[in-house]
Coordinates of C-alpha atoms in Angstrom, one line a residue:
M45 CA 51.8 4.2 -57.1
M46 CA 51.0 1.2 -54.9
L47 CA 51.5 3.2 -51.7
E48 CA 49.2 5.9 -52.9
D49 CA 46.5 3.3 -53.8
L50 CA 47.0 1.7 -50.4
A51 CA 46.7 5.1 -48.6
E52 CA 43.5 5.8 -50.4
A53 CA 42.0 2.3 -49.8
K54 CA 38.7 2.6 -47.9
W55 CA 39.1 -0.8 -46.2
L56 CA 42.5 0.4 -44.7
R57 CA 40.9 3.5 -43.3
A58 CA 38.1 1.5 -41.8
L59 CA 40.6 -1.0 -40.3
I60 CA 42.6 1.9 -38.7
V61 CA 39.5 3.5 -37.3
A62 CA 38.3 0.1 -35.9
F63 CA 41.7 -0.7 -34.4
S64 CA 41.9 2.8 -32.8
L65 CA 38.4 2.5 -31.3
I66 CA 39.2 -0.9 -29.9
V67 CA 42.4 0.4 -28.3
L68 CA 40.5 3.4 -26.9
V69 CA 37.8 1.2 -25.4
L70 CA 40.4 -1.1 -23.8
L71 CA 42.3 1.8 -22.3
A72 CA 39.0 3.4 -21.1
F73 CA 38.0 0.1 -19.5
Q74 CA 41.4 -0.1 -17.6
V75 CA 40.9 3.5 -16.3
L76 CA 37.2 3.1 -15.4
Q77 CA 37.4 -0.5 -14.1
P78 CA 37.5 0.5 -10.4
F79 CA 34.3 2.6 -10.9
L80 CA 32.3 0.1 -12.9
V81 CA 30.9 -1.9 -9.9
P82 CA 29.7 1.1 -7.9
V83 CA 28.1 2.6 -11.0
V84 CA 26.3 -0.7 -11.9
W85 CA 25.0 -0.9 -8.3
A86 CA 23.8 2.7 -8.6
V87 CA 22.0 1.9 -11.8
I88 CA 20.3 -1.1 -10.2
L89 CA 19.3 0.8 -7.0
A90 CA 18.0 3.7 -9.1
Y91 CA 16.0 1.4 -11.4
V92 CA 14.4 -0.6 -8.5
T93 CA 13.5 2.5 -6.5
W94 CA 12.4 4.6 -9.5
P95 CA 8.7 4.5 -8.8
M96 CA 9.4 6.0 -5.3
H97 CA 11.6 8.6 -6.9
E98 CA 8.8 9.7 -9.2
R99 CA 6.6 10.2 -6.2
V100 CA 9.3 12.3 -4.5
V101 CA 9.6 14.4 -7.7
L102 CA 5.8 15.1 -7.5
L103 CA 6.1 16.1 -3.9
C104 CA 9.0 18.4 -4.8
R105 CA 6.9 20.0 -7.6
G106 CA 9.2 18.8 -10.4
H107 CA 12.5 19.8 -8.9
R108 CA 14.5 16.8 -9.9
E109 CA 17.8 17.9 -8.2
L110 CA 16.0 18.2 -4.9
A111 CA 14.2 14.9 -5.4
A112 CA 17.5 13.2 -6.4
L113 CA 19.2 14.6 -3.3
I114 CA 16.4 13.4 -1.0
M115 CA 16.3 10.0 -2.5
T116 CA 20.1 9.6 -2.3
L117 CA 20.2 10.6 1.3
A118 CA 17.3 8.4 2.2
L119 CA 18.8 5.4 0.5
S120 CA 22.2 6.0 2.0
A121 CA 20.7 6.2 5.4
A122 CA 18.8 3.0 4.8
I123 CA 22.0 1.2 3.9
I124 CA 24.5 2.7 6.2
L125 CA 22.5 3.2 9.5
P126 CA 21.7 -0.6 9.9
I127 CA 25.4 -1.4 9.3
V128 CA 26.5 1.1 11.9
W129 CA 23.8 0.0 14.3
L130 CA 24.9 -3.7 13.9
I131 CA 28.6 -2.9 14.5
I132 CA 27.7 -0.9 17.7
L133 CA 25.4 -3.7 18.9
V134 CA 28.0 -6.4 18.3
Q135 CA 30.7 -4.4 20.2
A136 CA 28.3 -3.7 23.1
E137 CA 27.0 -7.3 23.4
A138 CA 30.2 -9.3 22.6
L139 CA 32.0 -8.7 26.0
P140 CA 29.0 -9.5 28.3
I141 CA 28.3 -12.7 26.3
Y142 CA 31.9 -13.7 26.6
R143 CA 32.0 -13.0 30.3
E144 CA 28.8 -15.1 30.7
L145 CA 30.0 -18.0 28.6
A146 CA 33.6 -18.1 29.9
P147 CA 32.8 -20.1 33.1
L148 CA 30.5 -22.4 31.1
L149 CA 33.3 -23.1 28.6
A150 CA 35.5 -24.2 31.4
K151 CA 33.1 -27.0 32.2
V152 CA 32.5 -28.2 28.7
E153 CA 32.9 -31.9 28.0
L154 CA 33.0 -32.8 24.3
P155 CA 31.0 -35.8 23.2
D156 CA 32.8 -38.8 21.9
S157 CA 31.3 -38.4 18.5
I158 CA 33.1 -35.0 18.2
K159 CA 36.3 -36.2 19.7
Q160 CA 36.5 -38.9 17.0
I161 CA 36.2 -36.5 14.1
P162 CA 39.5 -36.9 12.1
L163 CA 41.9 -33.9 12.4
L164 CA 39.2 -31.6 13.9
G165 CA 38.3 -33.7 17.0
P166 CA 41.8 -33.8 18.6
R167 CA 42.3 -30.1 17.9
L168 CA 39.1 -29.2 19.6
V169 CA 39.9 -31.4 22.6
E170 CA 43.3 -29.7 22.9
I171 CA 41.7 -26.2 22.8
V172 CA 39.1 -27.1 25.4
E173 CA 41.6 -28.7 27.7
Q174 CA 43.9 -25.7 27.4
F175 CA 41.0 -23.3 28.2
Q176 CA 39.9 -25.4 31.2
R177 CA 43.5 -25.3 32.6
D178 CA 43.7 -21.5 32.1
P179 CA 40.5 -19.6 31.2
S180 CA 42.6 -16.5 30.4
S181 CA 44.4 -18.4 27.6
I182 CA 41.7 -17.6 25.1
D183 CA 42.6 -13.9 25.5
T184 CA 46.2 -14.7 24.9
A185 CA 45.4 -16.8 21.9
I186 CA 43.3 -14.0 20.4
R187 CA 46.1 -11.5 20.9
D188 CA 48.6 -13.9 19.4
F189 CA 46.4 -14.5 16.4
F190 CA 46.1 -10.8 15.6
S191 CA 49.8 -10.2 16.2
Q192 CA 50.9 -13.1 14.0
S193 CA 48.3 -12.3 11.3
S194 CA 48.9 -8.6 10.9
G195 CA 49.0 -9.1 7.1
E196 CA 45.6 -10.8 7.0
V197 CA 44.1 -8.2 9.4
S198 CA 45.5 -5.4 7.3
A199 CA 44.0 -7.0 4.2
V200 CA 40.6 -7.2 5.9
V201 CA 40.8 -3.6 7.1
G202 CA 41.9 -2.5 3.6
G203 CA 39.1 -4.5 2.1
V204 CA 36.6 -2.8 4.4
G205 CA 38.1 0.6 3.5
R206 CA 37.8 -0.1 -0.2
N207 CA 34.2 -1.2 0.2
I208 CA 33.4 2.0 2.0
I209 CA 34.9 4.0 -0.8
K210 CA 32.9 1.9 -3.3
L211 CA 29.8 2.5 -1.3
G212 CA 30.5 6.3 -1.4
L213 CA 31.0 6.2 -5.2
A214 CA 27.8 4.2 -5.6
M215 CA 25.8 6.8 -3.6
F216 CA 27.5 9.7 -5.5
S217 CA 26.6 8.0 -8.8
L218 CA 23.1 7.4 -7.5
F219 CA 22.3 11.1 -7.3
F220 CA 23.1 11.6 -11.0
M221 CA 21.1 8.4 -11.9
Y222 CA 18.1 9.9 -10.2
R223 CA 18.6 13.3 -11.7
D224 CA 19.4 12.3 -15.3
G225 CA 18.2 8.7 -15.4
E226 CA 15.5 9.2 -18.0
H227 CA 17.9 11.0 -20.4
V228 CA 20.6 8.3 -20.0
A229 CA 18.1 5.5 -20.5
A230 CA 16.7 7.2 -23.7
Q231 CA 20.2 7.6 -25.1
V232 CA 21.1 4.0 -24.4
E233 CA 17.9 2.7 -25.9
R234 CA 18.4 4.8 -29.1
M235 CA 22.0 3.5 -29.4
L236 CA 20.9 -0.1 -29.0
Q237 CA 18.1 0.3 -31.5
Q238 CA 20.7 1.2 -34.2
F239 CA 22.2 -2.3 -33.7
F240 CA 19.2 -4.6 -32.9
G241 CA 16.1 -2.8 -34.1
K242 CA 13.4 -1.0 -32.1
V243 CA 11.1 -3.9 -31.4
R244 CA 13.8 -6.3 -30.3
V245 CA 15.5 -3.8 -28.1
S246 CA 12.3 -2.9 -26.3
H247 CA 11.6 -6.6 -25.6
Y248 CA 15.1 -7.2 -24.3
L249 CA 15.0 -4.1 -22.0
D250 CA 11.7 -5.1 -20.6
A251 CA 13.0 -8.6 -19.8
I252 CA 16.2 -7.3 -18.2
G253 CA 14.3 -4.7 -16.1
S254 CA 11.8 -7.3 -14.8
T255 CA 14.6 -9.7 -14.0
V256 CA 16.7 -7.1 -12.1
K257 CA 13.6 -6.1 -10.1
A258 CA 12.7 -9.7 -9.4
V259 CA 16.2 -10.6 -8.2
V260 CA 16.5 -7.6 -5.8
Y261 CA 12.9 -8.1 -4.5
G262 CA 13.6 -11.9 -4.1
L263 CA 16.8 -11.2 -2.2
V264 CA 15.1 -8.8 0.2
L265 CA 12.0 -10.8 0.7
A266 CA 14.0 -14.0 1.3
A267 CA 16.1 -12.2 3.9
L268 CA 13.0 -10.8 5.6
A269 CA 11.4 -14.3 5.7
Q270 CA 14.6 -15.8 7.2
G271 CA 14.8 -13.0 9.8
T272 CA 11.1 -13.5 10.7
L273 CA 11.3 -17.3 11.1
A274 CA 14.6 -17.0 12.9
G275 CA 13.1 -14.4 15.3
I276 CA 10.2 -16.8 16.1
G277 CA 12.7 -19.6 16.7
Y278 CA 14.8 -17.3 19.0
A279 CA 11.7 -16.3 21.0
V280 CA 10.4 -19.8 21.5
A281 CA 13.9 -21.2 22.4
G282 CA 14.4 -18.4 24.9
V283 CA 17.3 -16.6 23.3
P284 CA 17.8 -13.1 24.9
A285 CA 16.5 -10.2 22.8
P286 CA 15.0 -12.3 20.0
I287 CA 13.7 -9.3 18.0
I288 CA 17.2 -7.8 17.9
F289 CA 18.7 -11.1 16.8
G290 CA 15.9 -11.5 14.3
I291 CA 16.8 -8.2 12.7
M292 CA 20.5 -9.2 12.7
T293 CA 19.5 -12.4 10.9
F294 CA 17.6 -10.3 8.4
L295 CA 20.6 -8.2 7.7
A296 CA 22.8 -11.3 7.5
G297 CA 20.3 -12.8 5.0
L298 CA 21.4 -10.1 2.5
I299 CA 24.9 -11.7 2.5
P300 CA 25.2 -15.2 1.0
F301 CA 25.9 -18.1 3.4
V302 CA 25.9 -16.0 6.6
V303 CA 22.5 -16.9 8.1
P304 CA 23.5 -20.4 9.3
F305 CA 26.2 -18.8 11.5
M306 CA 23.5 -16.8 13.2
W307 CA 21.2 -19.6 14.3
T308 CA 24.2 -21.9 14.9
G309 CA 25.7 -19.4 17.3
A310 CA 22.4 -19.0 19.1
S311 CA 22.1 -22.8 19.4
I312 CA 25.6 -23.1 20.8
Y313 CA 24.8 -20.4 23.4
L314 CA 21.7 -22.3 24.5
F315 CA 23.7 -25.5 24.8
L316 CA 26.4 -23.9 26.9
T317 CA 23.8 -22.3 29.2
G318 CA 22.3 -25.7 29.9
N319 CA 19.2 -25.4 27.6
T320 CA 20.0 -28.6 25.6
V321 CA 16.5 -29.3 24.4
E322 CA 16.0 -25.7 23.2
A323 CA 19.4 -25.7 21.5
I324 CA 18.6 -28.9 19.6
G325 CA 15.1 -27.5 18.7
L326 CA 16.6 -24.2 17.4
A327 CA 19.2 -26.1 15.4
I328 CA 16.6 -28.2 13.7
W329 CA 14.4 -25.1 13.1
G330 CA 17.3 -23.2 11.6
A331 CA 18.4 -26.1 9.4
T332 CA 14.9 -26.7 8.1
A333 CA 12.6 -23.7 8.1
V334 CA 15.1 -20.8 8.3
S335 CA 17.7 -22.1 5.8
W336 CA 15.2 -23.6 3.3
I337 CA 12.8 -20.7 3.1
D338 CA 15.4 -18.9 1.0
H339 CA 15.1 -21.7 -1.6
I340 CA 11.4 -21.2 -1.7
V341 CA 10.8 -17.4 -1.6
R342 CA 13.5 -16.3 -4.0
P343 CA 12.7 -18.8 -6.9
L344 CA 9.0 -18.0 -6.6
V345 CA 9.5 -14.2 -6.8
I346 CA 12.0 -14.5 -9.7
S347 CA 10.0 -17.1 -11.7
G348 CA 6.8 -15.1 -11.2
A349 CA 8.3 -11.9 -12.6
T350 CA 10.5 -13.4 -15.4
R351 CA 8.4 -16.5 -16.4
I352 CA 11.3 -18.8 -15.6

């Protein structure tokens, strides 16, 4: 009798259903986990570029599939082509720069302030002295590094491959976000209204949308400002091809903590080629104007849109 009452208890049925749903959600998360980041990026890109997509839909006379395809191809080209161009440019310019700097490196004399740096100073002195004795030793060192670090190199190559696959998944998802974005957004909003109420959900979604746009716009505008200021510094200091290096700095600005390597490398190049004053000036310009503009533009854009 007790077993029959227990089997008919409503709370037990609700508990079993809840437990089953939790298990299904956890299993679904494990299966979909590799695809979550690309899908989230597709949602962000679709949301930020949605006004442009609506214009393309009007130009395509309401054909959403065609408009989604055009927008996906255009955005893919805007992301992939600069990366390919940057890789080709680095490969084309690396060897001539190395050949130009190799004789200069053989004459480098490290200042006493650098020699006295604990741990790092003696190691730098040893490397410079070895290179001065045998300029070709740097080639041997690079080859030895890659041969001894095959595991690390394989990990880097594997990471690049995984990121390429994720980028492809994001672009694939982006097409469906453009095509069915309105229906998906309406369904998500209706579902959230069941839990939080219509007025509250509308307020939350507006805040989230404005924040996402502000963060993306702030990131791009800050990188654009850094690339512009760095390009001005390159031109004044006499760095070869300042426009190209300014564009490279803009692309580097989209990646955290990479921009300082750009102007630092240019300053080292100027120092090794005998332009000491220009090298110091570019280093000061990079450390002040170029690096700090990111801390000005991005907070202004985000705070202006989200009232933070």
